[in-house]
Short mmCIF file of C-alpha atoms in Angstrom, two decimals:
data_model
loop_
_atom_site.label_atom_id
_atom_site.label_comp_id
_atom_site.label_asym_id
_atom_site.label_seq_id
_atom_site.Cartn_x
_atom_site.Cartn_y
_atom_site.Cartn_z
CA MET A 30 -8.24 26.04 -14.47
CA ILE A 31 -10.99 28.55 -13.60
CA PHE A 32 -13.63 26.10 -14.88
CA LYS A 33 -12.19 23.37 -12.62
CA ILE A 34 -12.31 25.67 -9.57
CA LEU A 35 -15.90 26.74 -10.32
CA ASN A 36 -16.95 23.12 -10.84
CA THR A 37 -15.42 22.15 -7.48
CA LEU A 38 -17.12 25.06 -5.71
CA PHE A 39 -20.47 24.21 -7.31
CA LYS A 40 -20.50 20.60 -6.04
CA CYS A 41 -19.30 21.44 -2.51
CA ARG A 42 -21.00 22.80 0.57
CA LEU A 43 -19.50 26.16 1.54
CA HIS A 44 -18.84 26.89 5.22
CA LEU A 45 -18.34 30.50 6.29
CA ASN A 46 -16.98 29.42 9.66
CA THR A 47 -13.47 28.32 10.57
CA PRO A 48 -13.03 24.61 11.37
CA LYS A 49 -12.51 23.79 15.06
CA ASN A 50 -9.06 23.23 16.54
CA ARG A 51 -8.07 19.56 16.59
CA GLU A 52 -4.96 17.93 18.03
CA LEU A 53 -5.05 15.32 15.27
CA VAL A 54 -5.47 15.77 11.51
CA VAL A 55 -5.78 12.84 9.10
CA LEU A 56 -4.41 13.83 5.72
CA ASP A 57 -6.29 12.29 2.76
CA ASP A 58 -9.60 10.47 3.11
CA GLU A 59 -8.53 7.68 0.73
CA GLY A 60 -7.94 4.54 2.79
CA ILE A 61 -9.05 6.21 6.02
CA GLU A 62 -11.12 3.11 6.81
CA TYR A 63 -7.85 1.24 7.41
CA LEU A 64 -7.19 3.60 10.34
CA LYS A 65 -10.29 2.36 12.18
CA TYR A 66 -8.36 1.16 15.24
CA ILE A 67 -6.18 4.30 15.27
CA LEU A 68 -8.98 6.85 15.13
CA LYS A 69 -11.42 5.09 17.46
CA ASN A 70 -12.35 7.37 20.39
CA ARG A 71 -10.15 10.18 19.01
CA LYS A 72 -11.33 13.60 17.86
CA TYR A 73 -9.78 14.44 14.52
CA PHE A 74 -10.20 16.48 11.35
CA THR A 75 -10.04 14.81 7.94
CA LEU A 76 -8.06 16.92 5.50
CA VAL A 77 -9.34 15.92 2.05
CA THR A 78 -6.42 16.33 -0.36
CA ARG A 79 -8.08 15.21 -3.60
CA SER A 80 -10.26 17.85 -5.21
CA SER A 81 -12.44 15.09 -6.69
CA ASN A 82 -13.34 13.96 -3.14
CA LEU A 83 -14.14 17.40 -1.73
CA LYS A 84 -17.59 17.82 -0.21
CA ASN A 85 -16.97 20.78 2.09
CA ILE A 86 -15.02 23.99 1.59
CA TYR A 87 -14.26 26.45 4.40
CA PHE A 88 -14.58 30.05 3.29
CA SER A 89 -14.02 32.03 6.49
CA PRO A 90 -11.95 35.25 6.51
CA LYS A 91 -9.25 33.46 8.51
CA VAL A 92 -8.99 30.59 5.99
CA LEU A 93 -8.96 33.06 3.10
CA PHE A 94 -6.21 35.09 4.75
CA PHE A 95 -3.91 32.10 5.30
CA THR A 96 -4.68 30.80 1.79
CA PHE A 97 -3.51 34.13 0.37
CA VAL A 98 -0.39 34.17 2.61
CA SER A 99 0.47 30.53 1.72
CA PHE A 100 -0.09 30.87 -2.04
CA LYS A 101 3.00 29.93 -4.09
CA GLY A 102 1.43 29.05 -7.42
CA ASP A 103 -0.87 26.21 -6.33
CA LEU A 104 -4.22 27.42 -4.95
CA PHE A 105 -5.33 24.04 -3.57
CA LEU A 106 -2.05 23.50 -1.71
CA ALA A 107 -2.37 27.01 -0.28
CA TYR A 108 -5.91 26.18 0.90
CA LEU A 109 -4.72 22.94 2.56
CA SER A 110 -1.92 24.89 4.24
CA ALA A 111 -4.45 27.45 5.49
CA LEU A 112 -6.62 24.75 7.04
CA ILE A 113 -3.65 23.35 8.95
CA HIS A 114 -2.78 26.89 10.11
CA VAL A 115 -6.27 27.46 11.55
CA ILE A 116 -6.86 23.95 12.96
CA LYS A 117 -3.49 24.00 14.76
CA PRO A 118 -2.98 20.23 15.15
CA LYS A 119 -0.14 18.68 17.12
CA ILE A 120 -0.03 15.72 14.73
CA VAL A 121 -0.82 15.20 11.05
CA ILE A 122 -0.99 11.53 10.09
CA THR A 123 -1.56 9.86 6.72
CA TYR A 124 -2.09 6.36 5.41
CA VAL A 125 -0.97 7.55 1.95
CA ASP A 126 2.77 7.71 2.59
CA ASN A 127 3.59 8.56 -1.04
CA SER A 128 1.28 11.60 -1.12
CA SER A 129 3.08 14.54 -2.73
CA LYS A 130 0.79 16.91 -0.78
CA PHE A 131 1.82 15.26 2.49
CA HIS A 132 5.50 15.67 1.57
CA TYR A 133 5.00 19.36 0.70
CA LEU A 134 3.03 20.17 3.85
CA ALA A 135 5.41 18.20 6.07
CA GLN A 136 8.26 20.32 4.75
CA LEU A 137 6.26 23.52 5.22
CA PHE A 138 5.36 22.80 8.86
CA LYS A 139 8.41 20.72 9.78
CA ASP A 140 9.40 22.82 12.81
CA LYS A 141 5.86 23.26 14.17
CA ILE A 142 3.82 20.06 13.73
CA LYS A 143 4.64 16.35 13.84
CA PHE A 144 3.94 14.70 10.46
CA LEU A 145 3.60 10.91 10.55
CA ALA A 146 3.14 8.54 7.59
CA ILE A 147 2.13 4.88 7.56
CA GLN A 148 3.60 2.67 4.84
CA ASN A 149 0.80 1.05 2.86
CA SER A 150 2.63 -0.53 -0.07
CA THR A 151 6.03 -1.58 -1.45
CA ARG A 152 7.74 1.79 -1.78
CA ASP A 153 11.07 0.32 -2.92
CA LEU A 154 9.35 -0.74 -6.17
CA GLU A 155 8.02 2.77 -6.65
CA ILE A 156 11.48 4.26 -6.19
CA LYS A 157 13.11 1.70 -8.51
CA ILE A 158 10.52 2.46 -11.19
CA ASN A 159 11.13 6.18 -10.71
CA GLU A 160 14.88 5.66 -11.14
CA TYR A 161 14.33 3.57 -14.27
CA VAL A 162 12.07 6.06 -16.07
CA GLU A 163 14.34 8.99 -15.18
CA GLU A 164 17.45 7.10 -16.32
CA LYS A 165 15.75 6.35 -19.66
CA ASN A 166 14.58 9.99 -19.91
CA LEU A 167 10.97 8.84 -20.11
CA TYR A 168 9.51 10.83 -17.21
CA SER A 169 10.75 12.79 -14.23
CA PHE A 170 9.04 12.87 -10.84
CA GLY A 171 11.82 14.43 -8.78
CA TYR A 172 11.39 11.69 -6.19
CA LYS A 173 14.50 12.43 -4.14
CA GLN A 174 13.96 16.17 -4.27
CA ASN A 175 10.28 16.15 -3.28
CA TYR A 176 9.90 13.12 -0.99
CA PHE A 177 9.94 14.19 2.65
CA VAL A 178 8.61 12.23 5.63
CA PRO A 179 9.64 13.31 9.14
CA TYR A 180 8.47 10.03 10.71
CA LEU A 181 7.62 6.81 8.87
CA PHE A 182 5.88 3.78 10.34
CA CYS A 183 7.34 1.14 8.03
CA TYR A 184 7.11 -2.59 7.34
CA GLY A 185 10.57 -3.56 8.57
CA GLN A 186 14.33 -2.98 8.59
CA TYR A 187 14.56 -3.50 4.83
CA GLU A 188 12.71 -0.21 4.21
CA ILE A 189 15.01 1.64 6.58
CA ASP A 190 18.14 0.32 4.87
CA PHE A 191 16.69 0.91 1.41
CA PHE A 192 15.60 4.51 2.03
CA LYS A 193 18.93 5.36 3.63
CA LYS A 194 20.85 3.78 0.75
CA LYS A 195 18.82 5.80 -1.77
CA LYS A 196 19.20 8.95 0.37
CA ILE A 197 15.45 9.54 0.51
CA LYS A 198 14.53 12.26 2.99
CA ILE A 199 13.02 10.45 5.95
CA LYS A 200 14.08 11.70 9.37
CA ASP A 201 13.00 8.82 11.57
CA PHE A 202 11.49 5.34 11.30
CA LYS A 203 9.58 2.86 13.41
CA LYS A 204 9.20 -0.78 12.30
CA ILE A 205 5.58 -1.86 12.81
CA GLY A 206 4.73 -4.28 9.99
CA SER A 207 1.51 -3.85 8.00
CA ILE A 208 -1.52 -2.06 9.39
CA LYS A 209 -3.79 -4.09 7.07
CA VAL A 210 -2.42 -7.32 8.50
CA SER A 211 -2.93 -5.94 12.00
CA ASN A 212 -6.54 -5.04 11.15
CA PHE A 213 -7.13 -8.48 9.64
CA LYS A 214 -5.83 -10.15 12.78
CA LYS A 215 -8.09 -8.00 14.98
CA ILE A 216 -11.28 -8.76 13.06
CA GLN A 217 -10.58 -12.47 12.58
CA LYS A 218 -9.56 -15.16 15.06
CA LEU A 219 -6.90 -16.73 12.87
CA LYS A 220 -6.93 -20.08 14.66
CA LEU A 221 -10.48 -20.60 13.40
CA LEU A 222 -9.47 -20.34 9.74
CA LYS A 223 -8.78 -23.68 8.11
CA LYS A 224 -6.82 -24.40 4.92
CA LYS A 225 -9.20 -24.73 2.00
CA TYR A 226 -6.90 -24.22 -0.98
CA ASP A 227 -3.53 -25.41 -2.22
CA ILE A 228 -2.71 -22.13 -3.93
CA CYS A 229 -3.77 -18.52 -3.61
CA LEU A 230 -2.88 -16.67 -6.80
CA ILE A 231 -2.75 -12.90 -6.27
CA PRO A 232 -3.27 -11.13 -9.61
CA ASP A 233 -0.64 -8.59 -10.60
CA ALA A 234 -2.23 -6.77 -13.51
CA ALA A 235 0.08 -4.53 -15.53
CA PRO A 236 -2.14 -2.52 -17.91
CA ASN A 237 -0.17 -0.43 -20.41
CA TYR A 238 3.16 -1.18 -18.69
CA ASP A 239 4.97 -1.88 -21.98
CA ASN A 240 4.13 1.60 -23.17
CA TYR A 241 4.93 3.18 -19.80
CA PHE A 242 8.38 1.56 -19.62
CA LYS A 243 8.93 1.74 -23.41
CA LEU A 244 10.04 -1.87 -23.22
CA LYS A 245 8.22 -4.99 -24.39
CA GLY A 246 7.75 -7.84 -21.96
CA PHE A 247 6.43 -6.21 -18.80
CA GLU A 248 2.79 -7.08 -19.36
CA GLN A 249 3.56 -10.57 -20.67
CA GLY A 250 5.92 -11.09 -17.73
CA PHE A 251 3.18 -10.50 -15.16
CA ALA A 252 0.78 -12.66 -17.14
CA GLN A 253 3.29 -15.52 -17.34
CA THR A 254 3.16 -16.14 -13.59
CA ILE A 255 -0.62 -16.47 -13.86
CA LYS A 256 -0.39 -18.79 -16.89
CA TYR A 257 2.17 -21.09 -15.24
CA THR A 258 0.07 -21.30 -12.06
CA ILE A 259 -3.06 -22.23 -14.00
CA LYS A 260 -1.15 -24.90 -15.92
CA PHE A 261 0.28 -26.32 -12.67
CA CYS A 262 -3.11 -26.52 -10.94
CA LYS A 263 -4.83 -28.18 -13.90
CA LYS A 264 -1.98 -30.66 -14.43
CA ASN A 265 -1.59 -31.58 -10.75
CA ASN A 266 -5.25 -31.29 -9.75
CA LYS A 267 -4.60 -28.59 -7.16
CA LYS A 268 -7.28 -26.40 -5.64
CA ILE A 269 -6.74 -22.72 -6.43
CA ILE A 270 -8.38 -19.48 -5.32
CA PHE A 271 -8.00 -16.27 -7.27
CA PRO A 272 -9.01 -13.25 -5.13
CA LEU A 273 -9.51 -10.11 -7.21
CA LYS A 274 -7.69 -7.14 -5.64
CA ARG A 275 -10.06 -4.40 -6.75
CA TYR A 276 -13.74 -3.71 -6.23
CA PHE A 277 -14.36 -0.30 -7.83
CA LYS A 278 -16.05 -0.93 -11.19
CA THR A 279 -13.44 0.79 -13.39
CA SER A 280 -10.46 -0.79 -11.58
CA LYS A 281 -12.07 -4.22 -11.59
CA THR A 282 -12.82 -3.94 -15.31
CA GLU A 283 -9.20 -2.97 -15.97
CA GLU A 284 -8.05 -6.01 -14.01
CA ILE A 285 -10.31 -8.40 -15.98
CA ASN A 286 -9.43 -6.78 -19.32
CA PHE A 287 -5.74 -7.38 -18.65
CA LEU A 288 -6.46 -11.07 -18.08
CA LYS A 289 -8.54 -11.25 -21.26
CA LYS A 290 -5.65 -9.78 -23.23
CA TYR A 291 -3.02 -12.33 -22.16
CA LEU A 292 -4.92 -15.51 -21.27
CA ASN A 293 -6.53 -17.86 -23.76
CA LYS A 294 -10.23 -18.71 -23.38
CA THR A 295 -9.56 -21.94 -21.46
CA GLU A 296 -7.20 -20.22 -19.00
CA LEU A 297 -9.57 -17.31 -18.47
CA LYS A 298 -12.56 -19.56 -17.92
CA PHE A 299 -10.61 -21.62 -15.36
CA LEU A 300 -9.45 -18.52 -13.51
CA LEU A 301 -12.83 -16.80 -13.38
CA LYS A 302 -14.42 -20.03 -12.22
CA ASN A 303 -12.09 -19.97 -9.22
CA LYS A 304 -12.13 -16.23 -8.51
CA SER A 305 -13.27 -14.54 -5.33
CA ASP A 306 -14.59 -10.98 -5.48
CA LYS A 307 -13.59 -8.17 -3.20
CA SER A 308 -16.25 -5.78 -1.90
CA LYS A 309 -16.55 -2.68 0.28
CA ARG A 310 -17.93 -4.86 3.04
CA ASN A 311 -15.14 -7.39 2.74
CA LYS A 312 -11.98 -5.44 2.00
CA TYR A 313 -9.88 -8.17 3.59
CA ASN A 314 -11.09 -10.90 1.26
CA SER A 315 -7.61 -11.42 -0.23
CA TYR A 316 -6.15 -11.85 3.27
CA TYR A 317 -8.74 -14.48 4.15
CA LYS A 318 -8.00 -16.44 0.98
CA MET A 319 -4.27 -16.10 1.46
CA TYR A 320 -4.52 -17.35 5.04
CA GLU A 321 -6.69 -20.28 3.98
CA SER A 322 -4.14 -21.40 1.36
CA ASN A 323 -1.00 -23.52 1.51
CA VAL A 324 1.07 -21.20 -0.73
CA THR A 325 0.52 -17.68 -2.09
CA ILE A 326 1.93 -16.95 -5.55
CA ALA A 327 2.43 -13.53 -7.17
CA SER A 328 4.97 -11.29 -8.90
CA ALA A 329 4.99 -7.94 -7.13
CA THR A 330 2.08 -7.25 -4.79
CA SER A 331 2.81 -6.06 -1.26
CA MET A 332 0.66 -8.97 -0.07
CA LEU A 333 3.68 -11.23 -0.61
CA ARG A 334 5.44 -9.42 2.22
CA GLU A 335 2.27 -9.31 4.29
CA ALA A 336 1.95 -13.09 3.89
CA LEU A 337 5.38 -13.44 5.54
CA SER A 338 4.12 -11.31 8.43
CA LEU A 339 1.29 -13.82 8.87
CA LYS A 340 3.76 -16.73 8.69
CA LYS A 341 2.32 -17.93 5.40
CA LYS A 342 4.42 -19.49 2.62
CA ILE A 343 4.97 -17.61 -0.63
CA MET A 344 6.50 -18.22 -4.06
CA VAL A 345 7.54 -15.24 -6.18
CA CYS A 346 8.24 -15.07 -9.91
CA ASN A 347 9.71 -12.25 -11.98
CA PHE A 348 9.30 -12.78 -15.72
CA THR A 349 9.69 -9.08 -16.56
CA PRO A 350 12.76 -7.92 -18.56
CA THR A 351 14.35 -5.98 -15.66
CA LYS A 352 15.41 -6.51 -12.04
CA ILE A 353 12.94 -3.92 -10.77
CA TYR A 354 10.50 -6.62 -9.66
CA ASP A 355 13.05 -8.99 -8.14
CA PHE A 356 12.03 -9.85 -4.58
CA PRO A 357 14.20 -8.14 -1.90
CA ILE A 358 15.52 -11.47 -0.60
CA ASN A 359 16.72 -13.76 -3.38
CA LYS A 360 16.18 -17.12 -1.68
CA PHE A 361 14.64 -20.50 -2.44
CA PHE A 362 11.09 -19.20 -3.03
CA PHE A 363 12.08 -16.60 -5.67
CA LEU A 364 12.33 -17.54 -9.35
CA LYS A 365 13.65 -15.35 -12.15
CA ASN A 366 12.47 -16.29 -15.67
CA PRO A 367 12.09 -20.01 -14.87
CA THR A 368 11.05 -22.64 -17.38
CA TYR A 369 7.72 -24.27 -16.63
CA GLN A 370 9.51 -27.37 -15.38
CA GLU A 371 11.59 -25.32 -12.94
CA PHE A 372 8.42 -23.56 -11.78
CA GLU A 373 6.62 -26.87 -11.26
CA ASN A 374 9.50 -28.52 -9.38
CA LYS A 375 9.92 -25.55 -7.04
CA LEU A 376 6.21 -25.21 -6.33
CA LYS A 377 5.86 -28.93 -5.55
CA LYS A 378 8.69 -28.66 -3.00
CA ILE A 379 7.15 -25.62 -1.31
CA LEU A 380 3.70 -27.23 -1.19
CA LEU A 381 5.14 -30.27 0.56
CA MET A 382 7.21 -28.19 2.99
CA ASN A 383 5.52 -27.41 6.30
CA GLU A 384 5.46 -23.81 7.51
CA LYS A 385 7.89 -24.45 10.35
CA LYS A 386 10.57 -25.76 8.01
CA TYR A 387 9.88 -22.99 5.47
CA PHE A 388 10.42 -20.23 8.03
CA ASN A 389 13.39 -22.01 9.57
CA LEU A 390 15.01 -21.85 6.12
CA LEU A 391 14.16 -18.16 5.89
CA GLY A 392 15.43 -17.43 9.38
CA LYS A 393 15.61 -13.74 10.30
CA ARG A 394 15.18 -12.68 6.67
CA ALA A 395 11.39 -12.81 6.99
CA SER A 396 11.28 -10.29 9.86
CA TYR A 397 13.91 -8.21 8.03
CA ILE A 398 11.38 -7.70 5.22
CA ILE A 399 8.37 -7.18 7.49
CA GLU A 400 7.68 -7.47 11.21
CA ASP A 401 5.89 -10.60 12.43
CA VAL A 402 2.32 -9.55 13.33
CA ASN A 403 2.36 -12.01 16.24
CA LYS A 404 5.26 -10.11 17.78
CA VAL A 405 4.65 -6.51 16.68
CA ASP A 406 1.15 -5.11 16.18
CA ALA A 407 0.98 -2.06 13.90
CA ASN A 408 -2.15 -0.57 15.47
CA ASP A 409 -0.78 -0.93 18.99
CA GLU A 410 2.52 0.67 18.02
CA ILE A 411 0.90 3.68 16.31
CA ASN A 412 -1.61 4.22 19.11
CA SER A 413 1.14 4.04 21.70
CA TYR A 414 3.17 6.65 19.80
CA LEU A 415 0.18 9.01 19.36
CA ASP A 416 -0.72 8.71 23.04
CA SER A 417 2.86 9.44 24.08
CA ILE A 418 2.61 12.78 22.30
CA LEU A 419 -1.01 13.82 22.89
CA LYS A 420 -1.37 12.62 26.47
CA SER A 421 2.02 13.94 27.58
CA ASP A 422 1.03 17.38 26.32
CA LYS A 423 -2.20 17.24 28.36
CA ILE A 424 -0.24 16.28 31.49
CA LYS A 425 2.11 19.24 30.95
CA LYS A 426 -0.88 21.61 30.71
CA ILE A 427 -2.38 20.28 33.97
CA ASN A 428 0.93 20.64 35.78
#
């Protein structure tokens, strides 16, 4: 423990001053680039909550005092608490809505500061997995006890109903859809994108899932969707694009290694020939490919829901041995353990179906899962809410 603290101090720049007061604090620097249209023209402080990402440490007497006062067994949490004490923000916002540090600090300052979280992934899956591993006595995360979000900007009504049903501690919600989809729409004129592919296959890698769940079939289940899609495209001469989801070297290697484990040489060669790499400069590559395709296929990724927000057709398969990865709406595009023939028949029908008919069949269920980005813009909604708090306070001071 002491070695870890010394190592962190050694690599960081020490500041003997107290950080300036800021009305807005962004908790966690991971994914902060997705808040580009939220933070533009705003003064804010980035509260780095991962010790591995720390570059600066504030060592003023005031910070040290509040760190000592806040200490309850975790020195880093006490330090984060101290920074919030001295910065005195009106709002703390995070893109990492499942951050345990956010939940702890939100509880600690619940009567003094507004804590806002933006949903960035499929949290119902996370909760279902948590329930499964606790029920099987495999692990215990204390999800219900520790999860606390005063205000959640969520995908849609489904999240609200799900969290309430599970009695997860969230005080208030606002349905805004996906901020990534909103960003994608802002940087790209969608009408200019033409369809180039029949199928966009989003990879759902599941490294070491069999061991994690102590149940065989999880890894093979995710791989089966990929194998069926490859077989379909080769048999029916369909054009496929395979956008890799990760760009960090270790994560990308893990993704490729999973494919190598479950695909034969012919399948792997076909897939890699049709892959599209993600990069730091093009973080929305998967969204481009999805938008340029007739149908998006996957097992669990949140991009399935985001595709619905963009009014793009999807087909979902769950070959895993549990219901955890069943899609929230069990309709015509969802298949549970299908034979290849069932998979092929269903995919042919969806390919031939135009988007208007597809979404007419879905009706209001699509917007129940996630707000339509053409009707509700996540960035606009968040900015409007922040302004209503920050600007109203300034008006009060003037008056």
